[in-house]
Coordinates of C-alpha atoms and ligand atoms in Angstrom, one line a residue:
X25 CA 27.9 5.5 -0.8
X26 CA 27.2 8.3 2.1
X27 CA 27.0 7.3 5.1
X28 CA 23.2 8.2 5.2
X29 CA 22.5 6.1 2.2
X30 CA 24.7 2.9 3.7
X31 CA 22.2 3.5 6.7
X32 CA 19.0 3.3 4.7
X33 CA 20.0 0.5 2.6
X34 CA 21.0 -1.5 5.8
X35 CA 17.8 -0.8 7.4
X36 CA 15.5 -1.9 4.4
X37 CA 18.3 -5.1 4.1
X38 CA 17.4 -5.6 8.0
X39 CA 13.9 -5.0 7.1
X40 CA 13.6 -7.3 4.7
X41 CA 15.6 -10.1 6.3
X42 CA 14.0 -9.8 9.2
X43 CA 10.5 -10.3 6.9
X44 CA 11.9 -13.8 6.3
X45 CA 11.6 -13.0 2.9
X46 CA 13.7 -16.1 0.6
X47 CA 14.4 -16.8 -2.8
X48 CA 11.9 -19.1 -3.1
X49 CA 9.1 -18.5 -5.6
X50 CA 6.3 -20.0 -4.4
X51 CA 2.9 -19.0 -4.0
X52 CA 2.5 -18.1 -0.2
X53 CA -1.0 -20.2 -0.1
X54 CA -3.4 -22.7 -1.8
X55 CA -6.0 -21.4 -3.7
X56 CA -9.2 -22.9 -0.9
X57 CA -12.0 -22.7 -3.8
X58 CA -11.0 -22.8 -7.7
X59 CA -12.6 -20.4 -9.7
X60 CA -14.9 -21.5 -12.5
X61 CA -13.2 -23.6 -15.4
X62 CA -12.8 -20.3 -18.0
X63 CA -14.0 -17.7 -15.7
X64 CA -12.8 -14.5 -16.8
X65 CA -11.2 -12.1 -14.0
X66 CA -13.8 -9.9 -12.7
X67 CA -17.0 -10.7 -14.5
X68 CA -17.5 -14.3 -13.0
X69 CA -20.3 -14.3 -10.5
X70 CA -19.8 -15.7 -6.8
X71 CA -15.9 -17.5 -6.8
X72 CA -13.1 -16.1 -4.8
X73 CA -10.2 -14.4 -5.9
X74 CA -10.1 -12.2 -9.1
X75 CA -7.5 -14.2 -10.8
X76 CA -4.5 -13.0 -9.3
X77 CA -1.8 -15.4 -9.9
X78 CA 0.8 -14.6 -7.0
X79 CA -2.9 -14.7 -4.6
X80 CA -5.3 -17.1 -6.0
X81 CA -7.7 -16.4 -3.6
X82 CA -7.2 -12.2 -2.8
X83 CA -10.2 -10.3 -3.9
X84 CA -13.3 -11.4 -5.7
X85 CA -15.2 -11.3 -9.0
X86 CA -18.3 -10.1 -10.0
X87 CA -18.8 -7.1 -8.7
X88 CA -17.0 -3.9 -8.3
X89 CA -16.9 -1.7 -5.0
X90 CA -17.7 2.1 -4.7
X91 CA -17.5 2.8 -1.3
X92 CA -16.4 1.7 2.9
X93 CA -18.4 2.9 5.3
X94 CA -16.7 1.3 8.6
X95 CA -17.7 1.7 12.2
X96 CA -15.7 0.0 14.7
X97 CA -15.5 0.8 17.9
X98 CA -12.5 -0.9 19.6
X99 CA -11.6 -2.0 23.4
X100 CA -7.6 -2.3 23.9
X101 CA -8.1 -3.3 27.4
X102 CA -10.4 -6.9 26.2
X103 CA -9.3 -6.4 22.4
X104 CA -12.7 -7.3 21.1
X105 CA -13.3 -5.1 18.2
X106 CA -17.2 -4.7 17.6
X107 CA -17.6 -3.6 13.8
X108 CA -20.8 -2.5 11.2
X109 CA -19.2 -2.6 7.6
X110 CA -21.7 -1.0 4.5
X111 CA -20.2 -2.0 1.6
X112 CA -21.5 -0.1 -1.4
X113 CA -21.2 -2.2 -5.0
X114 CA -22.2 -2.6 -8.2
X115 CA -22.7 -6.0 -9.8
X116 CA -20.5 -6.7 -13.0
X117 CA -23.0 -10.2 -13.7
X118 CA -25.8 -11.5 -12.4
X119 CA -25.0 -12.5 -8.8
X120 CA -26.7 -15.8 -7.0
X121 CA -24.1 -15.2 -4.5
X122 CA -20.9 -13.5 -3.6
X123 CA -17.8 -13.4 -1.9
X124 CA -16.2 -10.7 0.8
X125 CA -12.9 -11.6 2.3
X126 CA -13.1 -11.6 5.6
X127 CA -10.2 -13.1 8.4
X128 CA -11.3 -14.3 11.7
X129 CA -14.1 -12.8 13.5
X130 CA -17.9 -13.7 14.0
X131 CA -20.5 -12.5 11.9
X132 CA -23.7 -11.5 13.4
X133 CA -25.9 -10.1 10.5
X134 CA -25.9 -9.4 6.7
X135 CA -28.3 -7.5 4.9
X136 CA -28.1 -6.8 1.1
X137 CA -29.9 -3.8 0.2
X138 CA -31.7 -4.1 3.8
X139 CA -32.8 -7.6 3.2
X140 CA -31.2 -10.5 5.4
X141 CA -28.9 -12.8 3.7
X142 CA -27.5 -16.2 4.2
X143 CA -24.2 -16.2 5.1
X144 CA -21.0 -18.8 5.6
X145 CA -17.7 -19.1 5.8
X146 CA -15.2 -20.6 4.0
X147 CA -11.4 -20.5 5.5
X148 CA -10.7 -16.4 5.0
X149 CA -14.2 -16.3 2.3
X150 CA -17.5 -14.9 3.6
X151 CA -20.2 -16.4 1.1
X152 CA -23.4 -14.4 0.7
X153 CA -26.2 -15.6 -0.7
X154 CA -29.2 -12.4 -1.2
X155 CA -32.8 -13.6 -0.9
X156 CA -32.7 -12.9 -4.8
X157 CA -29.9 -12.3 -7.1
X158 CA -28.4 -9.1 -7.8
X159 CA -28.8 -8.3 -11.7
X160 CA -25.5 -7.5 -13.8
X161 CA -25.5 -3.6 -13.8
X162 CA -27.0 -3.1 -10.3
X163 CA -25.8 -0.5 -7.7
X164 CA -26.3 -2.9 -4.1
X165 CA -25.4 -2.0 -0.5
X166 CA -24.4 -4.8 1.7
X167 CA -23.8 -4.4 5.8
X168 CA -21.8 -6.9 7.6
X169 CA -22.1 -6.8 11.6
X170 CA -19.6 -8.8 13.7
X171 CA -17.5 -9.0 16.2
X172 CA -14.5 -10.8 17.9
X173 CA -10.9 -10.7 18.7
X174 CA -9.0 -9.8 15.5
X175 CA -6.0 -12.1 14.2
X176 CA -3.1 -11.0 11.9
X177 CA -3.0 -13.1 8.7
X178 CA 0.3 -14.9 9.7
X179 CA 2.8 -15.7 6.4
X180 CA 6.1 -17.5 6.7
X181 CA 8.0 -15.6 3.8
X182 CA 7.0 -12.6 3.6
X183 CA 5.6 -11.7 6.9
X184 CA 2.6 -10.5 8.8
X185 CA -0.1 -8.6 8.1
X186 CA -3.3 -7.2 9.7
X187 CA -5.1 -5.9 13.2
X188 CA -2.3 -6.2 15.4
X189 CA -3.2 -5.3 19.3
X190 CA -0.1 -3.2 20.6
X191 CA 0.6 -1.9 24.2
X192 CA -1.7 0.8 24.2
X193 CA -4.1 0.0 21.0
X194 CA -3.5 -1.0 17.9
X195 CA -2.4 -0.9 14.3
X196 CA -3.8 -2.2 11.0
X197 CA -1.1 -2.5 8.8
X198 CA 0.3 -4.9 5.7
X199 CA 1.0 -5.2 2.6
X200 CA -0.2 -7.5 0.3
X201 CA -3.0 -7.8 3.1
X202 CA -4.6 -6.7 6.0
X203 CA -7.7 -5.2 5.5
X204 CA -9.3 -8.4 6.0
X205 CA -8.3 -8.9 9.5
X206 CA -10.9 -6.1 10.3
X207 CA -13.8 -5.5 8.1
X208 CA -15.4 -7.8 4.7
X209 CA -13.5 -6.5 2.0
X210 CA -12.9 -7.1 -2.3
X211 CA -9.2 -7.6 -0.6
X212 CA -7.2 -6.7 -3.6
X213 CA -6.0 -3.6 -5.8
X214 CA -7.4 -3.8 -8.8
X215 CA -11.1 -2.9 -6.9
X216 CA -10.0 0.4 -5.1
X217 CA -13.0 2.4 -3.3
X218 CA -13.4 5.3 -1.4
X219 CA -13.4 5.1 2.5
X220 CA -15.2 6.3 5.3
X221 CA -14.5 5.8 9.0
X222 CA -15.7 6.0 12.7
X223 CA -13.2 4.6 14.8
X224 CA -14.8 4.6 19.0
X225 CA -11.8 4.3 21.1
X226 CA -11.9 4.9 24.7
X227 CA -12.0 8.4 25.8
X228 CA -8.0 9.5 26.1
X229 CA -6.8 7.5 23.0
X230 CA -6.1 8.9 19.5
X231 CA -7.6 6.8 16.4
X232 CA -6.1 7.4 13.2
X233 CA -7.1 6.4 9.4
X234 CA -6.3 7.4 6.2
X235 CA -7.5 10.9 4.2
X236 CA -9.3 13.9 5.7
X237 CA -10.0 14.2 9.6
X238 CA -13.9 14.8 10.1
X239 CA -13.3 15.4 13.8
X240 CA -14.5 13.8 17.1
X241 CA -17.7 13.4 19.3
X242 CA -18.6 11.8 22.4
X243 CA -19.7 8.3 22.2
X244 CA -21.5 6.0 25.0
X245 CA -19.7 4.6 28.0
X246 CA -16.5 6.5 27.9
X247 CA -16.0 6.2 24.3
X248 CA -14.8 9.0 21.7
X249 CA -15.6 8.7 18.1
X250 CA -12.6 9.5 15.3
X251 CA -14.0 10.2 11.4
X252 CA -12.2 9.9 8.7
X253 CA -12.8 10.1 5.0
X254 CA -10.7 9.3 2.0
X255 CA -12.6 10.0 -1.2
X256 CA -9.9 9.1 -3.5
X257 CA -10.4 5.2 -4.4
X258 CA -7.8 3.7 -2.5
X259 CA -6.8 -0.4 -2.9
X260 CA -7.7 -1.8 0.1
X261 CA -4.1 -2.6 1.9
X262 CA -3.3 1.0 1.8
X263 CA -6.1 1.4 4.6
X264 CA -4.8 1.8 7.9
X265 CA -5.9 2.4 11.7
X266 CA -3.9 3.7 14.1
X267 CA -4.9 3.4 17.7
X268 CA -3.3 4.5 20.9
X269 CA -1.5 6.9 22.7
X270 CA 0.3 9.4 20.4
X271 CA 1.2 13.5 20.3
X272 CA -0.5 14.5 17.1
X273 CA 0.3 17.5 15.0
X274 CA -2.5 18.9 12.4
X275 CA -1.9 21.9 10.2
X276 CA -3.0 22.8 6.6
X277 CA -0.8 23.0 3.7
X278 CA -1.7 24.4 0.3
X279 CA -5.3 24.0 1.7
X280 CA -5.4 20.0 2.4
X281 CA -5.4 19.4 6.2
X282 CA -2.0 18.0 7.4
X283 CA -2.5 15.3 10.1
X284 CA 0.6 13.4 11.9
X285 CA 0.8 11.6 15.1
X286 CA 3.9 9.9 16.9
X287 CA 3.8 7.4 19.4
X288 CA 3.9 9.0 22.8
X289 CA 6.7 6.5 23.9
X290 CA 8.9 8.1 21.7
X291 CA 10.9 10.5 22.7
X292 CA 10.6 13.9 21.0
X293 CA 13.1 14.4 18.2
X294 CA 14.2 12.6 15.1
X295 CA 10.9 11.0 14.5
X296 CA 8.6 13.9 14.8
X297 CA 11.6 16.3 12.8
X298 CA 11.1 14.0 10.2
X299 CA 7.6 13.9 9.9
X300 CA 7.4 17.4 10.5
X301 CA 9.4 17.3 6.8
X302 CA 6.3 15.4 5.0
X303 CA 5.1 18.5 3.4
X304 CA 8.1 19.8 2.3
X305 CA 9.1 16.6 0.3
X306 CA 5.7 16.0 -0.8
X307 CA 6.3 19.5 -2.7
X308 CA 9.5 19.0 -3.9
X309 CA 8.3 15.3 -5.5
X310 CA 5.3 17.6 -6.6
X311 CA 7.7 19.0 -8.8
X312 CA 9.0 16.1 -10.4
X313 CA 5.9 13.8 -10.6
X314 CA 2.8 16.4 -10.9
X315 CA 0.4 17.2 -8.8
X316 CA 0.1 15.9 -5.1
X317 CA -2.8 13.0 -5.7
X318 CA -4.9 13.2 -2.4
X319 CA -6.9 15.7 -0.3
X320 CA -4.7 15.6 2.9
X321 CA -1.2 15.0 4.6
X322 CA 0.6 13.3 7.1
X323 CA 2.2 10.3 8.8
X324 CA 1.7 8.2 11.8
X325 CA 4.8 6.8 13.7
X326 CA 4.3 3.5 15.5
X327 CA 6.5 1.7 18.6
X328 CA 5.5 -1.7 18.1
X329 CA 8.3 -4.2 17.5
X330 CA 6.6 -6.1 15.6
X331 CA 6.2 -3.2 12.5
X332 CA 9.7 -3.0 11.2
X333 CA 8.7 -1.1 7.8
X334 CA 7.3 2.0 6.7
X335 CA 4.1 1.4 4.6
X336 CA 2.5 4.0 2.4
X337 CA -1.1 4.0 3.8
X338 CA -3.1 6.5 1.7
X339 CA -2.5 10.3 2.2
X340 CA -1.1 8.9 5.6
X341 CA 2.2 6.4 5.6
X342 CA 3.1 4.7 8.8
X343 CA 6.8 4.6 9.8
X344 CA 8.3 2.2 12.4
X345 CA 10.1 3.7 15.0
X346 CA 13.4 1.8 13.8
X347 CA 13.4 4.1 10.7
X348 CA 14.4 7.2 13.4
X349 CA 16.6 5.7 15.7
X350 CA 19.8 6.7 14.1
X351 CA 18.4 10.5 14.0
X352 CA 16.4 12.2 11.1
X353 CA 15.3 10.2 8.2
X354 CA 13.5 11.9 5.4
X355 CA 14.9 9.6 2.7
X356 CA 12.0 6.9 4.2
X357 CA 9.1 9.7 4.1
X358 CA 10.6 10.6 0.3
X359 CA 10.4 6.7 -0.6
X360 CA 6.6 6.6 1.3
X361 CA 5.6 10.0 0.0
X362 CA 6.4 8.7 -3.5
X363 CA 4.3 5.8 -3.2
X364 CA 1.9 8.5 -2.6
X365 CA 1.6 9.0 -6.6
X366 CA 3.0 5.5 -7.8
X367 CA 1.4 2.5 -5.8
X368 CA -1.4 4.5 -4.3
X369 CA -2.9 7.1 -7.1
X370 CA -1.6 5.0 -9.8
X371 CA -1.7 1.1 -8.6
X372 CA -0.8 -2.2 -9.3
X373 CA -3.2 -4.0 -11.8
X374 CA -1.7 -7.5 -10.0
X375 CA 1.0 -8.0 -7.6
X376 CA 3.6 -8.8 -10.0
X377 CA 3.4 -5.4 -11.2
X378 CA 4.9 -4.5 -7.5
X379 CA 8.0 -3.2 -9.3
X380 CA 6.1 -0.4 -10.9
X381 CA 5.5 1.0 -7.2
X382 CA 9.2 -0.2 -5.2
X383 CA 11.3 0.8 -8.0
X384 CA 9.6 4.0 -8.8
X385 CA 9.8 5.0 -4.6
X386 CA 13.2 4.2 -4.4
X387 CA 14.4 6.4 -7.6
X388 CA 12.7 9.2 -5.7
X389 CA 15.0 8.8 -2.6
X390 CA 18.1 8.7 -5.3
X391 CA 15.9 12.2 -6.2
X392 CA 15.4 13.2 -2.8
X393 CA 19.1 12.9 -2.2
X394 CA 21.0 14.5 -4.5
X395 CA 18.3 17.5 -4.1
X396 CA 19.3 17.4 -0.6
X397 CA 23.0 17.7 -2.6
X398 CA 23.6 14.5 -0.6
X399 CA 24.8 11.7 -3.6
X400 CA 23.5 11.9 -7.0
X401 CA 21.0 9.8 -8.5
X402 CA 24.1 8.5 -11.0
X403 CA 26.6 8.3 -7.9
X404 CA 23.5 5.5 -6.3
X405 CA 23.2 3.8 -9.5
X406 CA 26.9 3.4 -9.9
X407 CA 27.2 1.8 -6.2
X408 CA 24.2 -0.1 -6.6
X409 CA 25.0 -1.9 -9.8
X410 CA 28.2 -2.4 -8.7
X411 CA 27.5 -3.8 -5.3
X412 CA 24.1 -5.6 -6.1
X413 CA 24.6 -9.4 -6.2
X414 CA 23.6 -12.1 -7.9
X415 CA 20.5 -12.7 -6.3
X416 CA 19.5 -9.0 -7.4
X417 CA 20.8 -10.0 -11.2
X418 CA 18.7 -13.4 -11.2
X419 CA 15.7 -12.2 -10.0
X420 CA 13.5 -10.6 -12.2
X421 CA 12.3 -7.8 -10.7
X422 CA 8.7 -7.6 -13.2
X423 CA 8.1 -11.2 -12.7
X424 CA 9.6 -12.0 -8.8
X425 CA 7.3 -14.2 -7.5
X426 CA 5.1 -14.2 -5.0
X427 CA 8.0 -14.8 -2.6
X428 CA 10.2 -12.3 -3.7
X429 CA 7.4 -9.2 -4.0
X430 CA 9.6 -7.1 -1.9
X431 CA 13.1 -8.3 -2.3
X432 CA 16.4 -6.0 -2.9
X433 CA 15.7 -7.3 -6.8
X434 CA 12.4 -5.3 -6.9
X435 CA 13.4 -1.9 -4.5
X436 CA 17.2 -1.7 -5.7
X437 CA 17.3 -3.4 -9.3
X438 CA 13.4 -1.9 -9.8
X439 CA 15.1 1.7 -9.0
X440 CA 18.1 0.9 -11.4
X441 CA 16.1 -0.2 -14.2
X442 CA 14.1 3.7 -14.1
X443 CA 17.7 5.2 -14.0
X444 CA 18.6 2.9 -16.9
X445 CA 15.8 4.4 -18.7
X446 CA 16.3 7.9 -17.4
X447 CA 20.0 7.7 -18.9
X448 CA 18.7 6.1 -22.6
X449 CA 16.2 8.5 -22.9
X450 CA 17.3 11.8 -21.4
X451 CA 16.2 14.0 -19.0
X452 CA 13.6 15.7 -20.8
X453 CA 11.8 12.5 -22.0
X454 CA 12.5 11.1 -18.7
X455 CA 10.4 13.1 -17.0
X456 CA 7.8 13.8 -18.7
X457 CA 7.4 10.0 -18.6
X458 CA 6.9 10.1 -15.2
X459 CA 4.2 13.5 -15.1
X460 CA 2.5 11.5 -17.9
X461 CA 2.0 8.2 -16.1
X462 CA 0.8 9.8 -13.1
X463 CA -1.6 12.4 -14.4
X464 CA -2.6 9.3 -17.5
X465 CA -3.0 6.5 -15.0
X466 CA -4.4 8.8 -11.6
X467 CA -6.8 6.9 -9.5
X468 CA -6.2 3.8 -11.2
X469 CA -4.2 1.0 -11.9
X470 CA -1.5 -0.1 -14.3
X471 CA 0.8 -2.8 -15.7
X472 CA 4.1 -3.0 -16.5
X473 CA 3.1 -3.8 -20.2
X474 CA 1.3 0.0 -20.3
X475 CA 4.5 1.9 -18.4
X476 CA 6.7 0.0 -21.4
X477 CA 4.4 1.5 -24.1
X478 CA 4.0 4.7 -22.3
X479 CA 7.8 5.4 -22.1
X480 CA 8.0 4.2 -25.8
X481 CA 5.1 6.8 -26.8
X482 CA 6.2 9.8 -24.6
X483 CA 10.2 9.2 -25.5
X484 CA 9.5 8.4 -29.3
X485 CA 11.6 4.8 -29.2
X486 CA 11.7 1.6 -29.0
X487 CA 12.6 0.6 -25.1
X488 CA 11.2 -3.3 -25.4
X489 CA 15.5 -4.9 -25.7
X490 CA 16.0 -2.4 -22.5
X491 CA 13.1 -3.6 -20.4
X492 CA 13.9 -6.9 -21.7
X493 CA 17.1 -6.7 -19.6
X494 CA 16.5 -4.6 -16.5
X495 CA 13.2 -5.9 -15.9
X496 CA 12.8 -9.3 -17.1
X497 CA 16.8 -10.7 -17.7
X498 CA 18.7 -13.0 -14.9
X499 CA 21.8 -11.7 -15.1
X500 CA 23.6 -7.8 -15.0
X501 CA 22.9 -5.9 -18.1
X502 CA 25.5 -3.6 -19.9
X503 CA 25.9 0.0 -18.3
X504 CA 22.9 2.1 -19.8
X505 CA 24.1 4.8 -22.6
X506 CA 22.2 7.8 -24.6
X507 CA 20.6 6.8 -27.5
Ligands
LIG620 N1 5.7 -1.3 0.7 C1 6.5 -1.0 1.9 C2 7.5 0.1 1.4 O1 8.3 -0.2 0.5 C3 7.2 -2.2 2.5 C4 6.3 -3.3 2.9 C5 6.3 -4.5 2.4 C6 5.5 -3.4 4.1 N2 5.4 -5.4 3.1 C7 5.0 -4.7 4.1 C8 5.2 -2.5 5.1 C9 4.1 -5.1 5.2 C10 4.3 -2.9 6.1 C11 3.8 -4.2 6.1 O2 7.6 1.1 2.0
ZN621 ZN1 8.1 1.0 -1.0

């Protein structure tokens, strides 16, 4: 183990401790309405939750989203956040009613397709009911205005998520949630849309969000208006705003617009060096995964102590300060720029799929390092399944529960269980695998279940006794050898 890679591991260990997160499968909260006795996952009109079973109550059914259109305009000083959501959709059954999730905040007004609606809240539900049901098949637009102080969704194990206000602004960041803390929302990953933004800040501020900058204009009192467009459908946690005081970089590369900002409290140095790297790894994991998915680059680098990660918002991670304190770091922008392709283009079907994204972006930094001729992907595995303890060995990193989503099990074991099949298979087979899965499963989402017969398809074997182990056993499996 380098010294580099020691570093990293502590950090994400800190990271992770410092989440709270436990060995403790239990679901992180009560379902607060049950779904209809027999309801299948995303035809059911009206309930909450698609039928996630880690997240009873993320997402809804019924309908599927095409399209964010988000206008918020944002006052750091009084942290009231004033917000006009359209929300375009297409019924997938008749619809009496409907649920957004939606966190905190007041709602003034909803209109579906221009008419007023009746609205009501239900703990983190907003129910509306349209003057007349929207038929199975229908395209509808519903606009949500509100207003209010936003709250981050607070979780004991595995930590915070959401609108936080910093210092100088604030950040929306989280993973499984936070999109709800700040505009109605189909809150989970299996209904992915495309995004449009206009963040108004006050004049002197930067406001980030994900995907391609559409510029800035003048807006009442004082105000300046930030675009942003992501056309790619993106799940909704990967969204992200960014707002404060930060020295921003913009560029092009191979014709996308490149667009990074660092925290002005920072000083100059490792942070921006390393971010100043994102296009340069993004091309080398271009050359292992396929083509880069989105329209644009970049990465935002936040000072708030209470954002100890890195998370990989679309097109545009965010990185914690912490991640450059010990000087450069591009082994965290290889692991977020990997997400980029697997977690973000390709995503998880349900959260126990999480593996599929952590164990694929930590394999890329065991790529990212031995191109860097730092250690080998082999040397990492052979410290890794050495060191790992039992914890790692009895979780099951394709079935952690909800609890354990991002535990050393799903990042460390996750990332030996690809090398496991990188070894059985071969090199050739190996990667192909991984072009095919991106470029098959692009702007989508997957499960575990379709990577297994994917890798059996592309490498011509049976792999089910090898998953069986690495993914699914509670206890170390033999050393992986060619078959
Ligand atoms: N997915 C992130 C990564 O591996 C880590 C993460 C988990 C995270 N939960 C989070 C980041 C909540 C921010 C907020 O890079
Ligand atoms: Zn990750």
């Amino acid at each position: 183990m380098s010294r580099n890679r020691r570093g990293l591991a502590l950090l994400v260990t800190v990271a992770l401790a410092l989440a709270g997160c436990t060995a403790d499968p239990e679901p992180r909260r009560e379902p607060r309405s049950t779904p209809t006795p027999g309801a299948t996952p995303g035809v059911t009109p009206g309930p909450a939750g698609v039928g996630d079973p880690y997240f009873p109550t993320a997402g809804n059914s019924g309908y599927d989203v095409e399209r964010y259109t988000l206008k918020v305009r944002y006052d750091p000083a009084s942290d009231e956040l004033r917000g006009d959501a359209t929300v375009r959709a297409t019924a997938g059954a008749d619809l009496p009613l409907f649920h957004l999730d939606l966190a905190g905040l007041t709602v003034r007004r909803v209109t579906v397709d221009g008419n007023p609606a009746r609205h009501t809240r239900e703990g983190t539900e907003l129910v509306v009911t349209p003057a007349a049901p929207v038929r199975a098949g229908a395209a509808f637009t519903v606009q949500v205005g509100y207003d209010g102080r936003p709250e981050p969704l607070r979780n004991e194990t595995i930590g915070e998520g959401g609108w936080l206000h910093t210092a100088d602004g604030a950040v929306a960041l989280g993973q499984p949630e936070s999109a709800s803390t700040w505009f109605p929302v189909n809150d989970h990953p299996s209904d992915k849309a495309a995004y449009d933004f206009e963040i108004t800040v006050p004049k002197g501020l930067v406001a980030v969000a994900n995907g391609v900058p559409r510029g800035q204009r003048p807006a009442a009192g004082g105000y300046t208006t930030w675009r942003w467009s992501e056309a790619a459908p993106m799940a909704s946690y990967l969204s992200t705003v960014v707002i404060g005081k930060y020295r921003t970089t913009t560029g092009e590369h191979r014709g996308r617009p490149v667009f990074s900002a660092v925290a002005d409290t920072l000083p100059r140095g490792a942070a921006d060096e390393s971010i100043a790297r994102t296009v340069t790894v993004a091309d080398y994991l271009e050359s292992v995964f396929g083509p880069y998915p989105f329209a644009a680059y970049g990465g935002v680098v936040v000072d708030e102590p209470r954002i100890r990660y890195a998370l990989e918002t679309q097109s545009r991670p965010v990185y914690s300060a912490n991640f450059f304190r010990g000087g450069e770091n591009t082994g965290v922008v290889a692991h977020e720029l990997a997400h980029q392709w697997f977690g973000d283009s390709v995503s998880v079907a349900r959260w126990e799929d999480i593996w599929l994204n952590e164990g694929l972006a930590t394999y890329a930094e065991w790529l990212w390092s031995e191109h860097e001729g730092r250690d080998s992907a082999q040397a990492t595995f052979d410290q890794q399944y050495a060191a790992s303890d039992d914890g790692v060995w009895r979780v099951p990193p394709a079935a952690p529960g909800a609890a354990n989503l991002f535990s050393e099990s799903v990042y460390q074991r996750g990332a030996m269980a690809v090398h496991a099949l990188r070894v059985t298979v071969g090199d050739d087979a190996f990667f192909r695998l991984l072009r095919t899965w991106a470029a098959e499963k692009r702007n989508g989402n997957a499960t575990t279940a379709e990577f297994v017969a994917t890798a059996e398809r592309v490498c011509g074997q049976q792999l089910d006794d090898l998953f069986a182990g690495w993914l699914y056993g509670t206890e170390r499996p033999a050393p992986p050898t060619r078959r």
